């Protein structure tokens, strides 16, 4: 089952996506997601110029050997560009193997461990009335778990607020919140940590009073606090019983999370910007987190992410795979199959793609009564309409960045 063709497809229906399509001598195709938000073309070049020549005439069945070749054979290891490229190849090879076997991928990974995957959506608002409306809207869509992001008095534009997203013709806000903006330069947002720390606990108090104690609530701090500030936030949110507090402080320094752990029992989710098991090794071993946040797209594919969550399972740490709209339907489907199969699944982030994206990527997965399921189509269950993809060429887009009131660049 030799690979005879490898194509890198770049399309921008609702945002930019990078997709690898492999074809074997038997005519079986496999898709892989290589989207790196705001740096898509870096991965395109890595794939086209360096990886694709190595794939032609390789045995598509040798998934682990191919993974090791691309990882160890490059000498320069890890990092988001390399691991996204490897992920695309790995996902595509698993797609091919499952199609050749005539079964959905999760069956090859050991079969289903649950009926479906609990998903959470992104509710947000500049103020409490807008936030409450957003929570109710997500509940009506079927979400049983809700991430809560809020405006902060005195700050004009910050991460996570859907009503700050730009409009797109008559479509309104493209998604609940897609921060990447098309244009020649990144947008600037503002930040004040002390104002945020004062305000956020009052928001969660109001949400609990309005929606009760049973609704699982999540919050993303997006790397913006020092360790002691993160500890303060975690402690102040304890009365509101969060499902998790995400990315409370930059996690490259494990000692930072030790300090946070000393001061709060709020569960911690970390890792959407990590790219490998080795990034997590110490914080998992020392049990400094409760959920791993990596996406299959950015963490070397199904093969590597599976090893990561199996390692985490030894310490009762569960999955919380990254799933905003910068993970394409290909990447989302791949991690749904993995999430359905593993024992230590926790929750799946799920932002719904727009109609144009769904026309480019036809999908078999479903979202019903708060649960995702990848479907039972052979492979990962996603087909790429290349002609439809060709209608939407790449457009320059950047994620925003933050500045403090005095002009200092701050973590976004």
GROMACS .gro file of C-alpha atoms in nm:
model
  412
    1UNK     CA    1   0.000   0.000   0.000
    2UNK     CA    2   0.248   0.258  -0.127
    3UNK     CA    3   0.189   0.632  -0.119
    4UNK     CA    4   0.179   0.764  -0.476
    5UNK     CA    5   0.061   1.121  -0.426
    6UNK     CA    6   0.084   1.384  -0.153
    7UNK     CA    7  -0.095   1.719  -0.187
    8UNK     CA    8  -0.094   2.020   0.046
    9UNK     CA    9  -0.423   2.206   0.019
   10UNK     CA   10  -0.460   2.559   0.158
   11UNK     CA   11  -0.811   2.700   0.178
   12UNK     CA   12  -0.980   2.987   0.359
   13UNK     CA   13  -1.359   2.938   0.362
   14UNK     CA   14  -1.420   3.096   0.704
   15UNK     CA   15  -1.055   3.102   0.813
   16UNK     CA   16  -0.727   2.955   0.685
   17UNK     CA   17  -0.675   2.578   0.693
   18UNK     CA   18  -0.379   2.364   0.588
   19UNK     CA   19  -0.467   2.007   0.487
   20UNK     CA   20  -0.249   1.719   0.369
   21UNK     CA   21  -0.408   1.468   0.131
   22UNK     CA   22  -0.229   1.138   0.071
   23UNK     CA   23  -0.326   0.886  -0.197
   24UNK     CA   24  -0.209   0.526  -0.218
   25UNK     CA   25  -0.155   0.303  -0.520
   26UNK     CA   26  -0.488   0.137  -0.433
   27UNK     CA   27  -0.668   0.471  -0.464
   28UNK     CA   28  -0.728   0.509  -0.089
   29UNK     CA   29  -0.700   0.869   0.033
   30UNK     CA   30  -0.624   1.003   0.378
   31UNK     CA   31  -0.652   1.354   0.519
   32UNK     CA   32  -0.444   1.527   0.786
   33UNK     CA   33  -0.481   1.866   0.955
   34UNK     CA   34  -0.170   2.088   0.965
   35UNK     CA   35  -0.331   2.421   1.051
   36UNK     CA   36  -0.119   2.650   1.268
   37UNK     CA   37  -0.326   2.960   1.341
   38UNK     CA   38  -0.155   3.275   1.212
   39UNK     CA   39   0.148   3.080   1.080
   40UNK     CA   40  -0.020   2.849   0.830
   41UNK     CA   41   0.223   2.904   0.544
   42UNK     CA   42   0.522   2.806   0.756
   43UNK     CA   43   0.375   2.456   0.784
   44UNK     CA   44   0.283   2.455   0.415
   45UNK     CA   45   0.647   2.510   0.323
   46UNK     CA   46   0.767   2.250   0.575
   47UNK     CA   47   0.532   1.993   0.422
   48UNK     CA   48   0.577   2.075   0.053
   49UNK     CA   49   0.951   2.139   0.055
   50UNK     CA   50   1.073   1.886   0.310
   51UNK     CA   51   0.817   1.619   0.404
   52UNK     CA   52   0.627   1.537   0.084
   53UNK     CA   53   0.941   1.420  -0.104
   54UNK     CA   54   1.003   1.169   0.177
   55UNK     CA   55   0.652   1.023   0.158
   56UNK     CA   56   0.629   0.918  -0.206
   57UNK     CA   57   0.662   0.539  -0.243
   58UNK     CA   58   0.659   0.479   0.133
   59UNK     CA   59   0.439   0.206   0.277
   60UNK     CA   60   0.130   0.383   0.416
   61UNK     CA   61   0.080   0.104   0.669
   62UNK     CA   62   0.404   0.183   0.856
   63UNK     CA   63   0.263   0.463   1.070
   64UNK     CA   64   0.497   0.444   1.369
   65UNK     CA   65   0.807   0.407   1.151
   66UNK     CA   66   0.704   0.709   0.944
   67UNK     CA   67   0.641   0.913   1.261
   68UNK     CA   68   0.987   0.830   1.396
   69UNK     CA   69   1.150   0.907   1.061
   70UNK     CA   70   0.992   1.252   1.042
   71UNK     CA   71   1.066   1.330   1.408
   72UNK     CA   72   1.415   1.188   1.454
   73UNK     CA   73   1.526   1.219   1.094
   74UNK     CA   74   1.492   1.598   1.088
   75UNK     CA   75   1.743   1.639   1.375
   76UNK     CA   76   1.576   1.973   1.470
   77UNK     CA   77   1.295   1.840   1.687
   78UNK     CA   78   0.963   1.956   1.829
   79UNK     CA   79   0.814   2.301   1.798
   80UNK     CA   80   0.473   2.390   1.653
   81UNK     CA   81   0.570   2.390   1.284
   82UNK     CA   82   0.746   2.054   1.290
   83UNK     CA   83   0.484   1.884   1.508
   84UNK     CA   84   0.191   2.017   1.304
   85UNK     CA   85   0.352   1.881   0.987
   86UNK     CA   86   0.414   1.542   1.148
   87UNK     CA   87   0.057   1.545   1.281
   88UNK     CA   88  -0.085   1.592   0.932
   89UNK     CA   89   0.105   1.289   0.801
   90UNK     CA   90   0.013   1.077   1.102
   91UNK     CA   91  -0.360   1.159   1.087
   92UNK     CA   92  -0.369   1.093   0.712
   93UNK     CA   93  -0.199   0.753   0.756
   94UNK     CA   94  -0.445   0.651   1.029
   95UNK     CA   95  -0.730   0.762   0.802
   96UNK     CA   96  -0.593   0.537   0.525
   97UNK     CA   97  -0.538   0.241   0.757
   98UNK     CA   98  -0.892   0.259   0.895
   99UNK     CA   99  -1.041   0.292   0.545
  100UNK     CA  100  -0.838  -0.010   0.430
  101UNK     CA  101  -0.975  -0.201   0.730
  102UNK     CA  102  -1.328  -0.087   0.649
  103UNK     CA  103  -1.398   0.053   0.993
  104UNK     CA  104  -1.409   0.384   1.181
  105UNK     CA  105  -1.075   0.477   1.331
  106UNK     CA  106  -1.186   0.445   1.693
  107UNK     CA  107  -1.237   0.071   1.635
  108UNK     CA  108  -0.869   0.036   1.541
  109UNK     CA  109  -0.776   0.226   1.858
  110UNK     CA  110  -0.950  -0.031   2.078
  111UNK     CA  111  -1.317   0.048   2.031
  112UNK     CA  112  -1.546   0.291   2.209
  113UNK     CA  113  -1.503   0.351   2.582
  114UNK     CA  114  -1.820   0.564   2.603
  115UNK     CA  115  -2.134   0.650   2.411
  116UNK     CA  116  -2.019   1.000   2.320
  117UNK     CA  117  -1.787   1.285   2.415
  118UNK     CA  118  -1.906   1.555   2.653
  119UNK     CA  119  -1.839   1.888   2.482
  120UNK     CA  120  -1.820   2.243   2.610
  121UNK     CA  121  -1.904   2.561   2.423
  122UNK     CA  122  -1.782   2.920   2.453
  123UNK     CA  123  -2.027   3.162   2.615
  124UNK     CA  124  -1.916   3.522   2.653
  125UNK     CA  125  -2.033   3.877   2.694
  126UNK     CA  126  -1.911   4.231   2.746
  127UNK     CA  127  -2.145   4.253   3.047
  128UNK     CA  128  -2.364   4.019   3.252
  129UNK     CA  129  -2.686   4.047   3.044
  130UNK     CA  130  -2.494   3.967   2.725
  131UNK     CA  131  -2.313   3.681   2.899
  132UNK     CA  132  -2.637   3.533   3.036
  133UNK     CA  133  -2.793   3.546   2.688
  134UNK     CA  134  -2.490   3.366   2.546
  135UNK     CA  135  -2.507   3.092   2.812
  136UNK     CA  136  -2.875   3.034   2.740
  137UNK     CA  137  -2.809   3.024   2.366
  138UNK     CA  138  -2.544   2.755   2.416
  139UNK     CA  139  -2.774   2.553   2.636
  140UNK     CA  140  -3.039   2.570   2.364
  141UNK     CA  141  -2.779   2.435   2.119
  142UNK     CA  142  -2.736   2.134   2.348
  143UNK     CA  143  -2.418   2.217   2.539
  144UNK     CA  144  -2.414   2.071   2.890
  145UNK     CA  145  -2.087   2.241   2.988
  146UNK     CA  146  -2.002   2.607   2.931
  147UNK     CA  147  -1.682   2.808   2.916
  148UNK     CA  148  -1.743   3.157   3.056
  149UNK     CA  149  -1.542   3.457   2.928
  150UNK     CA  150  -1.627   3.810   3.027
  151UNK     CA  151  -1.550   4.169   2.951
  152UNK     CA  152  -1.360   4.367   3.215
  153UNK     CA  153  -1.464   4.723   3.306
  154UNK     CA  154  -1.224   4.974   3.156
  155UNK     CA  155  -1.085   4.736   2.891
  156UNK     CA  156  -1.211   4.786   2.537
  157UNK     CA  157  -1.117   4.457   2.368
  158UNK     CA  158  -0.989   4.139   2.529
  159UNK     CA  159  -0.958   3.770   2.449
  160UNK     CA  160  -1.266   3.551   2.433
  161UNK     CA  161  -1.555   3.795   2.384
  162UNK     CA  162  -1.767   3.701   2.083
  163UNK     CA  163  -1.923   4.044   2.042
  164UNK     CA  164  -1.574   4.189   1.991
  165UNK     CA  165  -1.522   3.968   1.684
  166UNK     CA  166  -1.542   4.146   1.350
  167UNK     CA  167  -1.846   4.109   1.126
  168UNK     CA  168  -1.829   3.922   0.797
  169UNK     CA  169  -2.082   4.062   0.553
  170UNK     CA  170  -2.433   3.946   0.632
  171UNK     CA  171  -2.306   3.645   0.827
  172UNK     CA  172  -2.265   3.836   1.153
  173UNK     CA  173  -1.999   3.712   1.393
  174UNK     CA  174  -1.829   3.429   1.206
  175UNK     CA  175  -1.817   3.198   1.504
  176UNK     CA  176  -1.881   3.233   1.872
  177UNK     CA  177  -1.537   3.392   1.879
  178UNK     CA  178  -1.257   3.354   1.625
  179UNK     CA  179  -0.983   3.595   1.729
  180UNK     CA  180  -0.772   3.563   1.414
  181UNK     CA  181  -0.836   3.866   1.195
  182UNK     CA  182  -0.759   3.896   0.827
  183UNK     CA  183  -0.529   4.183   0.745
  184UNK     CA  184  -0.170   4.291   0.694
  185UNK     CA  185  -0.088   4.330   1.065
  186UNK     CA  186  -0.213   4.185   1.396
  187UNK     CA  187  -0.475   4.374   1.596
  188UNK     CA  188  -0.382   4.525   1.933
  189UNK     CA  189  -0.593   4.453   2.242
  190UNK     CA  190  -0.555   4.586   2.596
  191UNK     CA  191  -0.505   4.429   2.936
  192UNK     CA  192  -0.501   4.504   3.311
  193UNK     CA  193  -0.451   4.204   3.540
  194UNK     CA  194  -0.559   4.371   3.864
  195UNK     CA  195  -0.891   4.482   3.713
  196UNK     CA  196  -0.944   4.130   3.579
  197UNK     CA  197  -0.870   3.966   3.916
  198UNK     CA  198  -1.121   4.195   4.090
  199UNK     CA  199  -1.393   4.142   3.833
  200UNK     CA  200  -1.391   3.772   3.739
  201UNK     CA  201  -1.504   3.630   4.078
  202UNK     CA  202  -1.807   3.860   4.076
  203UNK     CA  203  -1.899   3.728   3.731
  204UNK     CA  204  -1.889   3.365   3.841
  205UNK     CA  205  -2.090   3.449   4.152
  206UNK     CA  206  -2.358   3.601   3.928
  207UNK     CA  207  -2.352   3.306   3.687
  208UNK     CA  208  -2.392   3.055   3.970
  209UNK     CA  209  -2.678   3.257   4.118
  210UNK     CA  210  -2.851   3.264   3.779
  211UNK     CA  211  -2.784   2.911   3.650
  212UNK     CA  212  -2.739   2.706   3.967
  213UNK     CA  213  -2.471   2.472   4.102
  214UNK     CA  214  -2.502   2.182   3.856
  215UNK     CA  215  -2.388   2.345   3.532
  216UNK     CA  216  -2.016   2.267   3.470
  217UNK     CA  217  -1.834   2.598   3.419
  218UNK     CA  218  -1.488   2.652   3.269
  219UNK     CA  219  -1.268   2.959   3.231
  220UNK     CA  220  -0.961   3.040   3.021
  221UNK     CA  221  -0.706   3.279   3.172
  222UNK     CA  222  -0.494   3.253   2.854
  223UNK     CA  223  -0.145   3.263   3.008
  224UNK     CA  224  -0.177   3.622   3.129
  225UNK     CA  225  -0.089   3.596   3.499
  226UNK     CA  226   0.219   3.552   3.711
  227UNK     CA  227   0.221   3.242   3.935
  228UNK     CA  228   0.105   3.429   4.245
  229UNK     CA  229  -0.169   3.607   4.049
  230UNK     CA  230  -0.282   3.271   3.910
  231UNK     CA  231  -0.290   3.129   4.262
  232UNK     CA  232  -0.499   3.425   4.374
  233UNK     CA  233  -0.746   3.370   4.089
  234UNK     CA  234  -0.776   2.997   4.152
  235UNK     CA  235  -0.842   3.054   4.521
  236UNK     CA  236  -1.097   3.329   4.458
  237UNK     CA  237  -1.290   3.101   4.220
  238UNK     CA  238  -1.307   2.802   4.455
  239UNK     CA  239  -1.659   2.890   4.586
  240UNK     CA  240  -1.796   2.860   4.231
  241UNK     CA  241  -1.680   2.501   4.169
  242UNK     CA  242  -1.516   2.536   3.827
  243UNK     CA  243  -1.471   2.230   3.609
  244UNK     CA  244  -1.131   2.379   3.532
  245UNK     CA  245  -0.922   2.696   3.516
  246UNK     CA  246  -0.729   2.692   3.191
  247UNK     CA  247  -0.379   2.828   3.122
  248UNK     CA  248  -0.367   3.030   3.443
  249UNK     CA  249   0.003   3.113   3.389
  250UNK     CA  250   0.262   3.032   3.121
  251UNK     CA  251   0.342   2.668   3.190
  252UNK     CA  252   0.694   2.639   3.051
  253UNK     CA  253   0.823   2.676   3.407
  254UNK     CA  254   0.692   2.386   3.621
  255UNK     CA  255   0.782   2.568   3.943
  256UNK     CA  256   0.512   2.821   3.860
  257UNK     CA  257   0.247   2.550   3.874
  258UNK     CA  258   0.386   2.418   4.202
  259UNK     CA  259   0.312   2.757   4.356
  260UNK     CA  260  -0.040   2.763   4.211
  261UNK     CA  261  -0.108   2.412   4.343
  262UNK     CA  262  -0.001   2.515   4.692
  263UNK     CA  263  -0.272   2.779   4.711
  264UNK     CA  264  -0.581   2.647   4.530
  265UNK     CA  265  -0.787   2.333   4.476
  266UNK     CA  266  -0.942   2.465   4.154
  267UNK     CA  267  -0.864   2.205   3.881
  268UNK     CA  268  -0.604   2.319   3.628
  269UNK     CA  269  -0.595   2.259   3.252
  270UNK     CA  270  -0.271   2.328   3.067
  271UNK     CA  271  -0.103   2.268   2.735
  272UNK     CA  272  -0.274   2.397   2.422
  273UNK     CA  273   0.056   2.561   2.319
  274UNK     CA  274   0.260   2.250   2.404
  275UNK     CA  275   0.368   2.023   2.120
  276UNK     CA  276   0.501   1.701   2.272
  277UNK     CA  277   0.492   1.457   2.559
  278UNK     CA  278   0.827   1.595   2.673
  279UNK     CA  279   0.674   1.940   2.729
  280UNK     CA  280   0.439   1.777   2.980
  281UNK     CA  281   0.674   1.525   3.136
  282UNK     CA  282   0.749   1.704   3.462
  283UNK     CA  283   0.410   1.865   3.523
  284UNK     CA  284   0.236   1.531   3.475
  285UNK     CA  285   0.484   1.339   3.689
  286UNK     CA  286   0.447   1.594   3.970
  287UNK     CA  287   0.067   1.599   3.924
  288UNK     CA  288   0.060   1.976   3.880
  289UNK     CA  289  -0.235   1.971   3.637
  290UNK     CA  290  -0.565   1.787   3.601
  291UNK     CA  291  -0.626   1.805   3.224
  292UNK     CA  292  -0.399   1.801   2.918
  293UNK     CA  293  -0.509   2.057   2.660
  294UNK     CA  294  -0.315   1.962   2.347
  295UNK     CA  295  -0.479   1.915   2.009
  296UNK     CA  296  -0.398   1.624   1.781
  297UNK     CA  297  -0.314   1.883   1.512
  298UNK     CA  298  -0.035   2.048   1.712
  299UNK     CA  299   0.103   1.750   1.902
  300UNK     CA  300   0.238   1.515   1.642
  301UNK     CA  301  -0.089   1.347   1.550
  302UNK     CA  302  -0.286   1.055   1.689
  303UNK     CA  303   0.017   0.837   1.756
  304UNK     CA  304   0.193   1.088   1.979
  305UNK     CA  305  -0.113   1.233   2.154
  306UNK     CA  306  -0.223   0.881   2.243
  307UNK     CA  307   0.112   0.821   2.414
  308UNK     CA  308   0.072   1.149   2.601
  309UNK     CA  309  -0.273   1.070   2.739
  310UNK     CA  310  -0.167   0.715   2.831
  311UNK     CA  311   0.120   0.863   3.032
  312UNK     CA  312  -0.119   1.112   3.194
  313UNK     CA  313  -0.358   0.830   3.288
  314UNK     CA  314  -0.101   0.691   3.533
  315UNK     CA  315  -0.156   1.004   3.743
  316UNK     CA  316  -0.538   1.024   3.703
  317UNK     CA  317  -0.500   1.320   3.467
  318UNK     CA  318  -0.758   1.338   3.190
  319UNK     CA  319  -0.789   1.477   2.840
  320UNK     CA  320  -0.934   1.815   2.748
  321UNK     CA  321  -0.830   1.839   2.383
  322UNK     CA  322  -0.806   2.186   2.226
  323UNK     CA  323  -1.095   2.233   1.981
  324UNK     CA  324  -1.163   2.589   1.863
  325UNK     CA  325  -1.224   2.674   1.499
  326UNK     CA  326  -0.852   2.685   1.419
  327UNK     CA  327  -0.863   2.305   1.440
  328UNK     CA  328  -1.010   2.199   1.108
  329UNK     CA  329  -1.289   1.940   1.083
  330UNK     CA  330  -1.013   1.690   0.995
  331UNK     CA  331  -0.829   1.753   1.321
  332UNK     CA  332  -1.153   1.760   1.520
  333UNK     CA  333  -1.265   1.426   1.379
  334UNK     CA  334  -0.927   1.267   1.449
  335UNK     CA  335  -0.929   1.365   1.815
  336UNK     CA  336  -1.293   1.261   1.854
  337UNK     CA  337  -1.193   0.908   1.752
  338UNK     CA  338  -0.907   0.916   2.001
  339UNK     CA  339  -1.126   1.063   2.275
  340UNK     CA  340  -1.391   0.797   2.221
  341UNK     CA  341  -1.134   0.518   2.257
  342UNK     CA  342  -0.918   0.627   2.554
  343UNK     CA  343  -1.020   0.554   2.912
  344UNK     CA  344  -0.915   0.887   3.065
  345UNK     CA  345  -1.123   1.118   2.846
  346UNK     CA  346  -1.230   1.433   3.031
  347UNK     CA  347  -1.408   1.679   2.803
  348UNK     CA  348  -1.383   1.806   2.444
  349UNK     CA  349  -1.375   2.173   2.349
  350UNK     CA  350  -1.608   2.223   2.053
  351UNK     CA  351  -1.662   2.540   1.852
  352UNK     CA  352  -1.884   2.491   1.551
  353UNK     CA  353  -1.746   2.575   1.209
  354UNK     CA  354  -1.923   2.797   0.957
  355UNK     CA  355  -2.131   2.681   0.659
  356UNK     CA  356  -1.853   2.743   0.405
  357UNK     CA  357  -1.606   2.533   0.606
  358UNK     CA  358  -1.862   2.253   0.632
  359UNK     CA  359  -1.906   2.263   0.254
  360UNK     CA  360  -1.530   2.223   0.201
  361UNK     CA  361  -1.497   1.947   0.464
  362UNK     CA  362  -1.790   1.703   0.460
  363UNK     CA  363  -1.813   1.538   0.800
  364UNK     CA  364  -1.978   1.232   0.953
  365UNK     CA  365  -1.947   1.337   1.318
  366UNK     CA  366  -2.254   1.443   1.514
  367UNK     CA  367  -2.336   1.665   1.812
  368UNK     CA  368  -2.654   1.564   1.992
  369UNK     CA  369  -2.771   1.630   2.348
  370UNK     CA  370  -2.433   1.769   2.448
  371UNK     CA  371  -2.233   1.472   2.316
  372UNK     CA  372  -2.003   1.446   2.015
  373UNK     CA  373  -1.957   1.124   1.819
  374UNK     CA  374  -1.719   1.077   1.523
  375UNK     CA  375  -1.961   0.851   1.334
  376UNK     CA  376  -1.910   0.503   1.187
  377UNK     CA  377  -1.786   0.587   0.839
  378UNK     CA  378  -1.457   0.406   0.757
  379UNK     CA  379  -1.154   0.621   0.840
  380UNK     CA  380  -1.188   0.947   1.032
  381UNK     CA  381  -1.512   1.034   0.856
  382UNK     CA  382  -1.416   1.355   0.672
  383UNK     CA  383  -1.395   1.413   0.297
  384UNK     CA  384  -1.232   1.715   0.132
  385UNK     CA  385  -1.405   1.879  -0.164
  386UNK     CA  386  -1.098   2.007  -0.348
  387UNK     CA  387  -1.302   2.208  -0.599
  388UNK     CA  388  -1.492   2.382  -0.320
  389UNK     CA  389  -1.167   2.445  -0.133
  390UNK     CA  390  -1.026   2.612  -0.442
  391UNK     CA  391  -1.292   2.884  -0.423
  392UNK     CA  392  -1.130   3.023  -0.108
  393UNK     CA  393  -0.762   3.115  -0.147
  394UNK     CA  394  -0.537   3.188   0.151
  395UNK     CA  395  -0.577   3.528   0.317
  396UNK     CA  396  -0.321   3.682   0.550
  397UNK     CA  397  -0.446   3.663   0.911
  398UNK     CA  398  -0.295   3.712   1.254
  399UNK     CA  399  -0.395   3.649   1.611
  400UNK     CA  400  -0.410   3.969   1.823
  401UNK     CA  401  -0.159   4.079   2.083
  402UNK     CA  402  -0.190   4.266   2.415
  403UNK     CA  403  -0.044   4.588   2.551
  404UNK     CA  404  -0.074   4.721   2.905
  405UNK     CA  405  -0.183   5.080   2.971
  406UNK     CA  406   0.181   5.197   2.966
  407UNK     CA  407   0.242   5.035   2.626
  408UNK     CA  408   0.421   4.720   2.743
  409UNK     CA  409   0.354   4.411   2.531
  410UNK     CA  410   0.185   4.150   2.749
  411UNK     CA  411   0.086   3.785   2.705
  412UNK     CA  412  -0.233   3.767   2.501
   0.00000   0.00000   0.00000
